[in-house]
mmCIF file of C-alpha atoms and ligand atoms in Angstrom:
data_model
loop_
_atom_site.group_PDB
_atom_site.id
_atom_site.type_symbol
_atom_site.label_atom_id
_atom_site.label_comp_id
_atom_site.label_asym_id
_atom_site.label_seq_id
_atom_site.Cartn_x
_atom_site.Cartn_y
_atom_site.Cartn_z
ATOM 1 C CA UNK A 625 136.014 115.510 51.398
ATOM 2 C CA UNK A 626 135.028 117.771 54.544
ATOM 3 C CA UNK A 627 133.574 116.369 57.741
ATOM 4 C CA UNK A 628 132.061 119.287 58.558
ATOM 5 C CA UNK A 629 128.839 119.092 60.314
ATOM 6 C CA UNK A 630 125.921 120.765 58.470
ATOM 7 C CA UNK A 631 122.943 120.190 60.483
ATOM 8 C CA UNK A 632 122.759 118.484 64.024
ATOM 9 C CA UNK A 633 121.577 115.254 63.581
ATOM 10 C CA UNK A 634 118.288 114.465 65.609
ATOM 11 C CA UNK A 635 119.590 112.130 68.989
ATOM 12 C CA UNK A 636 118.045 110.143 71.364
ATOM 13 C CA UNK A 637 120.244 109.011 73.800
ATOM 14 C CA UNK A 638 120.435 106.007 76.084
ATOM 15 C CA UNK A 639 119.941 105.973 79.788
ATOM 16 C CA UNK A 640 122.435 104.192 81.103
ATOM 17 C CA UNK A 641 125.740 103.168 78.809
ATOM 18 C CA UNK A 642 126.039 99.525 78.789
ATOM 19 C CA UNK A 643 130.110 100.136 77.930
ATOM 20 C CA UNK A 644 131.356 98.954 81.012
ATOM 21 C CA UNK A 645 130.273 95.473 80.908
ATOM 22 C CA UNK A 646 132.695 94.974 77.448
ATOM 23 C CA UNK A 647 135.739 93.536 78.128
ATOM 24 C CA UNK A 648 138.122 95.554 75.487
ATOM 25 C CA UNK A 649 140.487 93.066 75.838
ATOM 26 C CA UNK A 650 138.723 89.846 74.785
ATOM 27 C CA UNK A 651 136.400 91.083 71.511
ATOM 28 C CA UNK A 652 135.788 88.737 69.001
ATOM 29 C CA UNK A 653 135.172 90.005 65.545
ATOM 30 C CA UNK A 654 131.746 91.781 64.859
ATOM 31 C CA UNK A 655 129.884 90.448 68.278
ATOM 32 C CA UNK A 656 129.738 93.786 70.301
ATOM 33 C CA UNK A 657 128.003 96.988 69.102
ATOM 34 C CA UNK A 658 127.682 100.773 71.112
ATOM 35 C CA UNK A 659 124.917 102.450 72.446
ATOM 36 C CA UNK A 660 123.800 104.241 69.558
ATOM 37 C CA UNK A 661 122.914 103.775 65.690
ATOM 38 C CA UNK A 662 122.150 106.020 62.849
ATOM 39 C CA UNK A 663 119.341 105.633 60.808
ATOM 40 C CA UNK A 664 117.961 107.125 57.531
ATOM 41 C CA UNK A 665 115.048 106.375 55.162
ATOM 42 C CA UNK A 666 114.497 106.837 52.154
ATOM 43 C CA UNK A 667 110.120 107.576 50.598
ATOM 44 C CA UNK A 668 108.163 108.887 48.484
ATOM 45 C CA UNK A 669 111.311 109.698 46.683
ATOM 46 C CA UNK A 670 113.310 111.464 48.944
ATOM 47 C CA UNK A 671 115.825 111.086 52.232
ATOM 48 C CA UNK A 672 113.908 111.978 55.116
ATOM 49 C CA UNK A 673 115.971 113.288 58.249
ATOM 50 C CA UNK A 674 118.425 110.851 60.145
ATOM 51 C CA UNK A 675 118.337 110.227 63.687
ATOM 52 C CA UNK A 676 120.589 108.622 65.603
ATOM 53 C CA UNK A 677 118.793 106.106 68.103
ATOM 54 C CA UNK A 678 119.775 103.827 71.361
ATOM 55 C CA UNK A 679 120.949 100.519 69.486
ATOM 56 C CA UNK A 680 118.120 98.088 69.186
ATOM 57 C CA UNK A 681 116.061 95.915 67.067
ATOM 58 C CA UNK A 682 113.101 97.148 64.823
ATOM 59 C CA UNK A 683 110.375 95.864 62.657
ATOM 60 C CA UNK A 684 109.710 95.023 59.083
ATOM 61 C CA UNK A 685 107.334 93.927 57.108
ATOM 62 C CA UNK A 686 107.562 90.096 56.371
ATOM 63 C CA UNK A 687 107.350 91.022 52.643
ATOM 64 C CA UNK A 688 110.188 93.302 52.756
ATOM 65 C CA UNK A 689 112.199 93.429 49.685
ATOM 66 C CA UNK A 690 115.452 92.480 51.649
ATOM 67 C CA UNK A 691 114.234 89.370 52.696
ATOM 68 C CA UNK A 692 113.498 87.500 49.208
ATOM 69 C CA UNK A 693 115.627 89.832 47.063
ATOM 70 C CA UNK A 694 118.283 90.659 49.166
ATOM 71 C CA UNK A 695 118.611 94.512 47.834
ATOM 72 C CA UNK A 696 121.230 95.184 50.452
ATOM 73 C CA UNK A 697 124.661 96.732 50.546
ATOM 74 C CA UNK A 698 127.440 97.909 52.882
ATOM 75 C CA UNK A 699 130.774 99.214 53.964
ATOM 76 C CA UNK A 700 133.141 98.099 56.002
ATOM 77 C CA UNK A 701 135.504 101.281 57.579
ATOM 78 C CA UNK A 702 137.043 101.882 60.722
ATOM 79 C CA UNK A 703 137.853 104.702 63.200
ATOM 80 C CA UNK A 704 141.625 104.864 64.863
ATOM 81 C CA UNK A 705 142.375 107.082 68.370
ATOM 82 C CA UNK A 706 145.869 108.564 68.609
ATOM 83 C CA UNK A 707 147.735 109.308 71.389
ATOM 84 C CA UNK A 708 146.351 112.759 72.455
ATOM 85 C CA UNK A 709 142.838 110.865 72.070
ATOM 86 C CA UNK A 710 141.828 112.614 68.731
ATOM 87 C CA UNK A 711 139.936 110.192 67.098
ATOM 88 C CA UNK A 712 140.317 109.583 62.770
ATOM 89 C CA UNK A 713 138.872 107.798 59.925
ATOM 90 C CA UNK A 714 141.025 106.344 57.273
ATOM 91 C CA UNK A 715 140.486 107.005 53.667
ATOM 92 C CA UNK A 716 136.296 107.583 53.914
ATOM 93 C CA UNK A 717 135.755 109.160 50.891
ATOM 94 C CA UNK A 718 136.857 106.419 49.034
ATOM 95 C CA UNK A 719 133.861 104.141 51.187
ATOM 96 C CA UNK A 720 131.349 107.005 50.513
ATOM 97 C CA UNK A 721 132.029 106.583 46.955
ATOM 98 C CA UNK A 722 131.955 102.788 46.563
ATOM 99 C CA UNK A 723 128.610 102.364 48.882
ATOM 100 C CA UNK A 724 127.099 104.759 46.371
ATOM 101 C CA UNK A 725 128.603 102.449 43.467
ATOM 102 C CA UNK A 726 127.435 99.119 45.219
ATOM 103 C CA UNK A 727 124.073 101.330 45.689
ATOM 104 C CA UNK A 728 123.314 102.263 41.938
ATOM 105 C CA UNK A 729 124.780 98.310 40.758
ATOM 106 C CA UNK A 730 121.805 97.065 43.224
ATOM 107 C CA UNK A 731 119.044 99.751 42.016
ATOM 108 C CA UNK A 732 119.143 101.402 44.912
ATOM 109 C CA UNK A 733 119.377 105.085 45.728
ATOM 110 C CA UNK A 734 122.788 107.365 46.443
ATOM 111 C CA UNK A 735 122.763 108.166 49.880
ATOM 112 C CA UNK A 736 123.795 111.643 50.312
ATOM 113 C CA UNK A 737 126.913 112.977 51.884
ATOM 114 C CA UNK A 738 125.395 114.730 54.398
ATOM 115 C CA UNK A 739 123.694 111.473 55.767
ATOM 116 C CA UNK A 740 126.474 109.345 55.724
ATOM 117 C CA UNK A 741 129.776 111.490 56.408
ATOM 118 C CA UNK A 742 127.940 113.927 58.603
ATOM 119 C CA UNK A 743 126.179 111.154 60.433
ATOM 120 C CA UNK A 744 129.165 108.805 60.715
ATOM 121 C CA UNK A 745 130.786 111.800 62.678
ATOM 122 C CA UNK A 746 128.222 112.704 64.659
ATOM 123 C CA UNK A 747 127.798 109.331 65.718
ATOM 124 C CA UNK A 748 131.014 108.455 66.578
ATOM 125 C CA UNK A 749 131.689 111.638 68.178
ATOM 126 C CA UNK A 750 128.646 110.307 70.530
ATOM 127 C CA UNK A 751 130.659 107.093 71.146
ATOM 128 C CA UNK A 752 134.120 108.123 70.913
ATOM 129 C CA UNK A 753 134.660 106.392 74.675
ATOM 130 C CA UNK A 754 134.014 103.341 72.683
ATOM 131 C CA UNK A 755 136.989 103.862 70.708
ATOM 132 C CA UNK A 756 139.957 102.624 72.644
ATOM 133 C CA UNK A 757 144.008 104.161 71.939
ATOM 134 C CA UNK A 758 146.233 101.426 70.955
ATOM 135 C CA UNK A 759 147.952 99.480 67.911
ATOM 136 C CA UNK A 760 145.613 96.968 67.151
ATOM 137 C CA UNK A 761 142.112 98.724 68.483
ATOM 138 C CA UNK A 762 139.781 100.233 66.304
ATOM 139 C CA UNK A 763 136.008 101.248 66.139
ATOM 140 C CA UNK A 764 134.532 99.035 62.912
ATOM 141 C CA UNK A 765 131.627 101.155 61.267
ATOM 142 C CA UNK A 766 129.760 99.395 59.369
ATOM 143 C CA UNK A 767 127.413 101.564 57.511
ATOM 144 C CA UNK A 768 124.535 99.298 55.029
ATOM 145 C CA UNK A 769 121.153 100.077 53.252
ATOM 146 C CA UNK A 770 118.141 97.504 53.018
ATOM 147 C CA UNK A 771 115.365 97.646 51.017
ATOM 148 C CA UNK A 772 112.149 97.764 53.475
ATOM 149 C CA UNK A 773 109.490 98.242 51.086
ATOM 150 C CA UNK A 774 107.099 95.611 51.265
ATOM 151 C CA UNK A 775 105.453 92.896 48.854
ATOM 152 C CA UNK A 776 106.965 90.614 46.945
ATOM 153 C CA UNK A 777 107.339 91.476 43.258
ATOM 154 C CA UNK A 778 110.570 90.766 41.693
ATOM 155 C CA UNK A 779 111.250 94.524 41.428
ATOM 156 C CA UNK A 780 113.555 97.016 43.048
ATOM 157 C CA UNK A 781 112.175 98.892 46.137
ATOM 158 C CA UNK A 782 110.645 102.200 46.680
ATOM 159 C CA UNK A 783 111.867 102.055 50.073
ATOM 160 C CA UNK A 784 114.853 102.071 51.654
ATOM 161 C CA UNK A 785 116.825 101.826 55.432
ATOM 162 C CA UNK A 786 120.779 103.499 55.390
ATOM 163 C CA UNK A 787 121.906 102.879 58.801
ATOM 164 C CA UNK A 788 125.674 102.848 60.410
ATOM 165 C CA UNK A 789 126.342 100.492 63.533
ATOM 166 C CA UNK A 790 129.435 100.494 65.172
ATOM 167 C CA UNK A 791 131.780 97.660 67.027
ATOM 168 C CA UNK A 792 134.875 97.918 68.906
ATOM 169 C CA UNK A 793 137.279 95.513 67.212
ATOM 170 C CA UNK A 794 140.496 94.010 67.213
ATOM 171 C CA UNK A 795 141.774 91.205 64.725
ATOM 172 C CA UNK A 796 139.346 89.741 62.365
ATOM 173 C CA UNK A 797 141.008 85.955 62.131
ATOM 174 C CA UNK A 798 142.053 84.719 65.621
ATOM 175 C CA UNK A 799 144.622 82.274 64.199
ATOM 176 C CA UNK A 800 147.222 80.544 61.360
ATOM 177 C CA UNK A 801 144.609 81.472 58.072
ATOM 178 C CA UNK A 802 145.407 78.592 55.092
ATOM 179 C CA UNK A 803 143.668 78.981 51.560
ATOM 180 C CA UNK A 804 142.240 76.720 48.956
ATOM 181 C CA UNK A 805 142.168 77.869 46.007
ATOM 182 C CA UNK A 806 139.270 77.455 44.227
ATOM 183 C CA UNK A 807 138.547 75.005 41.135
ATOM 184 C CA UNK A 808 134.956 74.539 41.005
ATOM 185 C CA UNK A 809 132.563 77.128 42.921
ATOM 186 C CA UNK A 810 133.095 81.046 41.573
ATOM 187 C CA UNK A 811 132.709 84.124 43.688
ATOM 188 C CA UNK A 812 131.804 86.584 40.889
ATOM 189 C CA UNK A 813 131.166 86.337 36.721
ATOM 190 C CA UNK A 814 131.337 89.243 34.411
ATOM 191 C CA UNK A 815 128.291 91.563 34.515
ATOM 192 C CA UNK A 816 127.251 89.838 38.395
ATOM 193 C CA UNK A 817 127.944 92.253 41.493
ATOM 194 C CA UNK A 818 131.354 91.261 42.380
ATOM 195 C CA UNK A 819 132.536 94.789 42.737
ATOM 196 C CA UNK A 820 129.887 95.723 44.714
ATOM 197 C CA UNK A 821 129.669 95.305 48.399
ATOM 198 C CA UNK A 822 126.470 93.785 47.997
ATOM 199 C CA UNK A 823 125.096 91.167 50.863
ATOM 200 C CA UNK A 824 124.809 88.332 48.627
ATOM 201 C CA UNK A 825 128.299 87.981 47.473
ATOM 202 C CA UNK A 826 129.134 87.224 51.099
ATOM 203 C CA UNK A 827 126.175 84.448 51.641
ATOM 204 C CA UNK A 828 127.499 82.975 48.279
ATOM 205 C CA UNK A 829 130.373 82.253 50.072
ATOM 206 C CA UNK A 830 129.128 80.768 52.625
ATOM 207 C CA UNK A 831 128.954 76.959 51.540
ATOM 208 C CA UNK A 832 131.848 76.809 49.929
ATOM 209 C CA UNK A 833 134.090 78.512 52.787
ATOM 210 C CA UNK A 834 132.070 75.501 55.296
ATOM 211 C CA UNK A 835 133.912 73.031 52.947
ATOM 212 C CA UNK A 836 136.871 74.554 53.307
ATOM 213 C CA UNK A 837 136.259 75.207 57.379
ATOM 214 C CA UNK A 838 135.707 71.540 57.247
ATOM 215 C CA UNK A 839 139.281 70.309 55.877
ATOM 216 C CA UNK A 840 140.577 73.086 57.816
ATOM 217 C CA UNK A 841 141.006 76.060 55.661
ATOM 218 C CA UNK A 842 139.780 79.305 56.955
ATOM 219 C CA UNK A 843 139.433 80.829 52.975
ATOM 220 C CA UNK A 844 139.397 80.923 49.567
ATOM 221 C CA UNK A 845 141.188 82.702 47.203
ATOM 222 C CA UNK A 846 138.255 82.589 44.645
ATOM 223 C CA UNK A 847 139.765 81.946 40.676
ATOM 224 C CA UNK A 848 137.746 83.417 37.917
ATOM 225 C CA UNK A 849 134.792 81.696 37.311
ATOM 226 C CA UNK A 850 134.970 80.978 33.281
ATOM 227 C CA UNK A 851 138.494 79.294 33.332
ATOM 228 C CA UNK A 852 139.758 79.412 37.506
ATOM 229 C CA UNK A 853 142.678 80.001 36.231
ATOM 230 C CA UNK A 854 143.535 83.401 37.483
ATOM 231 C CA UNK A 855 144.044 84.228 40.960
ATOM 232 C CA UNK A 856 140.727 87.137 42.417
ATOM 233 C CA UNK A 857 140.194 87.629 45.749
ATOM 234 C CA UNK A 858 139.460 85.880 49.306
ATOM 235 C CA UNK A 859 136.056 86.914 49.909
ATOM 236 C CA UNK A 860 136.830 89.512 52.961
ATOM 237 C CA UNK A 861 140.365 90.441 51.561
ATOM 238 C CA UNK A 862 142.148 91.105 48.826
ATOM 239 C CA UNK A 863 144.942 88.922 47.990
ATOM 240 C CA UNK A 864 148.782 89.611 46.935
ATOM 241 C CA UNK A 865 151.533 87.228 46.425
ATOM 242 C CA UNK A 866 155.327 87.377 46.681
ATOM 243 C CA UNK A 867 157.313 86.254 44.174
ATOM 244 C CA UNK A 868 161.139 86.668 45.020
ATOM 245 C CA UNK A 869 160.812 90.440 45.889
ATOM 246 C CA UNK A 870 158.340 91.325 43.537
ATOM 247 C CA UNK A 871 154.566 91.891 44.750
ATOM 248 C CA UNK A 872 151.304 91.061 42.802
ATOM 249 C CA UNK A 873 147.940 91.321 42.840
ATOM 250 C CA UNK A 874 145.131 91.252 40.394
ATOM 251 C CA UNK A 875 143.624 94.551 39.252
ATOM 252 C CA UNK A 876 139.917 95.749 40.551
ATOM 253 C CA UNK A 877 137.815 94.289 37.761
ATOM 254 C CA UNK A 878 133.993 93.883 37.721
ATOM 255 C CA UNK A 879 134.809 91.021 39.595
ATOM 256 C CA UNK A 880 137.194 91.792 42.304
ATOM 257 C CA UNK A 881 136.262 94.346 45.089
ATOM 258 C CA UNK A 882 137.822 97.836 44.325
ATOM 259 C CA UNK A 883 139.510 96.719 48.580
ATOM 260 C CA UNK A 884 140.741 100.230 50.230
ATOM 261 C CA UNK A 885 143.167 98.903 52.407
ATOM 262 C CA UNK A 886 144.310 97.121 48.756
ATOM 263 C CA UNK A 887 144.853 100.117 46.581
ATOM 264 C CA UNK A 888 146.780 102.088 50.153
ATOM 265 C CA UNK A 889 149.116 98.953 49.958
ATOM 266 C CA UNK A 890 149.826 99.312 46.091
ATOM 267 C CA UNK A 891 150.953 102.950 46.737
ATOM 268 C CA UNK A 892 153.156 102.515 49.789
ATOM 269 C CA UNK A 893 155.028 100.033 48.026
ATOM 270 C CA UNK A 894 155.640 102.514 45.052
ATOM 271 C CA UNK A 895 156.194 105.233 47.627
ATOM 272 C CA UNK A 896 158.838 103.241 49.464
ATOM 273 C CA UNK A 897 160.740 100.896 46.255
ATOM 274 C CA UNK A 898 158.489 97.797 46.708
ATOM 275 C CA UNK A 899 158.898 96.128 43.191
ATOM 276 C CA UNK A 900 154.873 95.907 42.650
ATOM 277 C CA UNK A 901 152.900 94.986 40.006
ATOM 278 C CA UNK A 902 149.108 95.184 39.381
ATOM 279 C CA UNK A 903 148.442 92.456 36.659
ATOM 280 C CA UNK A 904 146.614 89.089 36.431
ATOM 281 C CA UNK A 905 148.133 86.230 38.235
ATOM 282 C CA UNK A 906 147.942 83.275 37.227
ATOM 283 C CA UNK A 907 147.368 80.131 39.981
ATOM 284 C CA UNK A 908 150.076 78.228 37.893
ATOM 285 C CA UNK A 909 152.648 80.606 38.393
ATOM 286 C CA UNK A 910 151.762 79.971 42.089
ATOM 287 C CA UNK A 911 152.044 76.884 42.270
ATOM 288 C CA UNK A 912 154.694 76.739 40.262
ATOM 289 C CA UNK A 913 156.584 79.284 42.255
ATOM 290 C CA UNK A 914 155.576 77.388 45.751
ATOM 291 C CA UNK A 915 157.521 74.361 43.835
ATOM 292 C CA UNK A 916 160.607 76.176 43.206
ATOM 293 C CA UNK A 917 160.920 78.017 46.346
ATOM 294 C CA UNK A 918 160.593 81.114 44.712
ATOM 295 C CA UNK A 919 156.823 81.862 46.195
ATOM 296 C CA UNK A 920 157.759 83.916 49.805
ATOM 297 C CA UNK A 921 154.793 85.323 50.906
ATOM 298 C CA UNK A 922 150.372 85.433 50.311
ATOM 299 C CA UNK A 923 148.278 87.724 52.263
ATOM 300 C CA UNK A 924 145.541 89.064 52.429
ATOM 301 C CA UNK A 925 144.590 93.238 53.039
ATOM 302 C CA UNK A 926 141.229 94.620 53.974
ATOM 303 C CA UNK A 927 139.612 96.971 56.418
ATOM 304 C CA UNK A 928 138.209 94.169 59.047
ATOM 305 C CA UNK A 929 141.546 92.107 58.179
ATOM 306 C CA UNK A 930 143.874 94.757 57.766
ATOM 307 C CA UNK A 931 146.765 92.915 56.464
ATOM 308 C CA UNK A 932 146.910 88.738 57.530
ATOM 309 C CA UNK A 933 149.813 86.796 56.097
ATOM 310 C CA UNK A 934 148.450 83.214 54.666
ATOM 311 C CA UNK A 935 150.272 80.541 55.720
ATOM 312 C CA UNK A 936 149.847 77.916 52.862
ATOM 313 C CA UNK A 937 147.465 77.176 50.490
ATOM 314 C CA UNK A 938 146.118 74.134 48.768
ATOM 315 C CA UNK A 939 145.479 73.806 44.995
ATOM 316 C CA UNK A 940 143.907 70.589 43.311
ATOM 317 C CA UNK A 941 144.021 68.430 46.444
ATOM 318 C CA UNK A 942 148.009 69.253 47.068
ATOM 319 C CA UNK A 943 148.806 71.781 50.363
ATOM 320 C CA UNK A 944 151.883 74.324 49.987
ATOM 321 C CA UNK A 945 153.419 75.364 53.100
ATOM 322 C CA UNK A 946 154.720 78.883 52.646
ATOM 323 C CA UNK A 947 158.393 79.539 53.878
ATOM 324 C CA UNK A 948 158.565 81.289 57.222
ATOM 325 C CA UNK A 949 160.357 84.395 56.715
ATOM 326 C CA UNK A 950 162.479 87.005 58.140
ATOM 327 C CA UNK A 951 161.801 89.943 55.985
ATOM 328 C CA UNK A 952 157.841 89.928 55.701
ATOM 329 C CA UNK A 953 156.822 92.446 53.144
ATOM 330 C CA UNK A 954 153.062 92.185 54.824
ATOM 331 C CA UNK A 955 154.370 92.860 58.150
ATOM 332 C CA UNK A 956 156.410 95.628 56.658
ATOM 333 C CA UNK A 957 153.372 96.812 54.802
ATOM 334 C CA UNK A 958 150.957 96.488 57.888
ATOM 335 C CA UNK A 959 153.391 98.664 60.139
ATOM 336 C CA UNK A 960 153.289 100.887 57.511
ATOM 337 C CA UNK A 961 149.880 101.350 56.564
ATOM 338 C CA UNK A 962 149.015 101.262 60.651
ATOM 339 C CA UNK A 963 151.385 103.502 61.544
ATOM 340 C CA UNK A 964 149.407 105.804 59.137
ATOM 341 C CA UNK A 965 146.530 104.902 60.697
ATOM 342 C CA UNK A 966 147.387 104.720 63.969
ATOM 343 C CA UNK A 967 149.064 108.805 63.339
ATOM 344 C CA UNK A 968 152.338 107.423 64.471
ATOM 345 C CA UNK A 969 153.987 107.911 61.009
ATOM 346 C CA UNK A 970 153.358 110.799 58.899
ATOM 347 C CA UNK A 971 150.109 110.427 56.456
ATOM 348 C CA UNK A 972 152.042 111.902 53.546
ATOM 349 C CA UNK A 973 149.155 110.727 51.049
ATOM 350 C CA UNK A 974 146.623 113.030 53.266
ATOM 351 C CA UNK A 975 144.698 109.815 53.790
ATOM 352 C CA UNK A 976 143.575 110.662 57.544
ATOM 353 C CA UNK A 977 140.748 112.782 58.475
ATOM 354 C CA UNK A 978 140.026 113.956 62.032
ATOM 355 C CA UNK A 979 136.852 113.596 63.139
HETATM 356 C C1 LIG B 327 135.739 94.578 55.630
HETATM 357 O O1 LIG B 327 136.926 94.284 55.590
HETATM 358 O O2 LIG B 327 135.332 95.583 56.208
HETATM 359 C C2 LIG B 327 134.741 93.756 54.973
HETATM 360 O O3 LIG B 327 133.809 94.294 54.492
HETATM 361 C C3 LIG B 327 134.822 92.294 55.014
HETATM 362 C C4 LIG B 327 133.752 91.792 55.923
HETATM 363 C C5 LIG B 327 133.248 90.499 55.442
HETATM 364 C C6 LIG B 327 134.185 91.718 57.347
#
């Protein structure tokens, strides 16, 4: 995929830059956003031209489709600087293509490259002060559509908002995260909109997870919903487990999230000898393994968590601590993958691309 620029993308800049009142150092998750947004919408049948805006609120109708339908998608990517401040994205034609899969599973329209890849560059190249150097720092991009066509008919829109806002971002969980593995409520079925990174598989989550936060469990590692007894996915990660020195995780399914930051995992372990193998797990040859010692490692890998070892899980009312080890594949995996990232290791995949 090219980032070229093909057209200058309309701007209206802000008066005054509101960056130094953030304090870079203390950013929780998803609470700070730049100056600027893109946004795009779609009538009468067609894209009309993007602009990129000051960041701020706007109106909608009361009826609009989003709010009792919840047509709504997004992505979750981020942007890395290296050390002579060139600033890169990781992997963003893979997000390009699954926002346009999440986008046709929700009966809404593709949004074309120039919009989204052109845009995301021009707008970051408009905040790239916003992106600071540094293992650990990143610019989150979150680009998402809405439906904003009003009245409320139980029928897809006829008009839509694709906008990207971005936040400056470090970790995603502050602390220790411990799973429960779920027995009762279900993430995704067969046929639903699991693989898409559509808005209501997140508020489905919701409750559950506030059961969890309330016996103090920061997940779940969701089960499949006919028999829960396969091991999915976490909700904002993807999950892999260590058995001796083996890895697994469960293949991208209609009901597990096709994860980026998943799939780059499952190929630097082939590149580099990491026994690894994609296949369904089964929770009771996890908790089986947790029983005989033989279970080493769970974590979880996505863009906003990057890679976050799990430090014990519970699993019909009984908690497994996992052993705390010297030779973390995850750790070995994150420095890896961020290294990548972070351009401080060779990209031989070609996964990089400057902005
Ligand atoms: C991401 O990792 O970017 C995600 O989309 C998960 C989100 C809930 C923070």
């Amino acid at each position: 995929m090219s980032l070229k620029a093909t057209q200058e993308i309309d701007t209206v800049k802000v008066t005054a830059s509101k960056i130094d009142t953030i304090d870079f150092e203390n950013l929780s998750f998803g609470n700070v956003f730049t100056d600027h947004m893109l946004v795009c919408d779609f009538k009468d049948g067609e894209w009309q031209k993007p602009q990129i805006t000051p960041y701020a609120p706007f109106l909608l109708d009361p009826s609009a489709k989003v709010f009792h339908y919840g047509q709504a998608i997004f992505e979750g990517m981020k942007a890395y600087k290296d050390e002579n401040d060139a600033i890169w994205l990781f992997r963003p034609d893979q997000n390009y293509e699954r926002f346009n899969k999440s986008a046709e599973r929700m009966a809404m329209p593709r949004v074309p490259e120039d919009v989204f890849i052109d845009g995301l560059k021009q707008l970051i190249n408009l905040e790239k002060d916003w992106v600071k150097k540094g293992m650990g720092n990143s610019l989150y991009i979150r680009p998402f559509m809405i439906a904003i066509g009003s009245g409320v008919i139980a029928a897809p829109s006829t008009q839509y908002r694709f906008m990207i806002i971005l936040s400056p971002a470090k970790s995603y969980y502050s602390g220790e995260v411990k799973v429960i593995i779920a027995d009762h409520y279900s993430r995704a079925a067969n046929g639903g909109i699991g693989a898409a990174k559509a808005a209501g598989n997140y508020s489905a989550q919701f409750y559950p997870t506030k059961l969890a936060n309330e016996r103090g469990f920061q997940q779940i590692i969701w089960t499949d919903d006919a028999t829960h007894t396969l091991l999915e996915e976490a909700g904002t990660m993807n999950v892999f487990f260590r058995i001796n020195d083996t890895l697994y995780t469960a293949p991208a399914s209609e009901r597990i999230l096709d994860g980026v930051t998943r799939k780059s995992l499952i190929s630097l372990a082939e590149r580099d000898g990491i026994k690894m193998e994609v296949r369904p797990v089964l929770v009771s040859e996890i908790v089986e393994a947790a029983k005989n010692g033989t279970l080493k490692e769970i974590f979880g890998a996505g863009t906003a968590a990057v890679v976050n070892p799990i430090v014990g899980f519970s699993f019909a009312d009984v908690y497994y601590e996992l052993p705390k080890i010297e030779d973390s594949i995850a750790l070995q995996l994150k420095d890896k993958l961020t290294n990548i990232q972070y351009k401080t290791a060779e990209d031989t995949f070609g996964w990089t691309v400057k902005i």
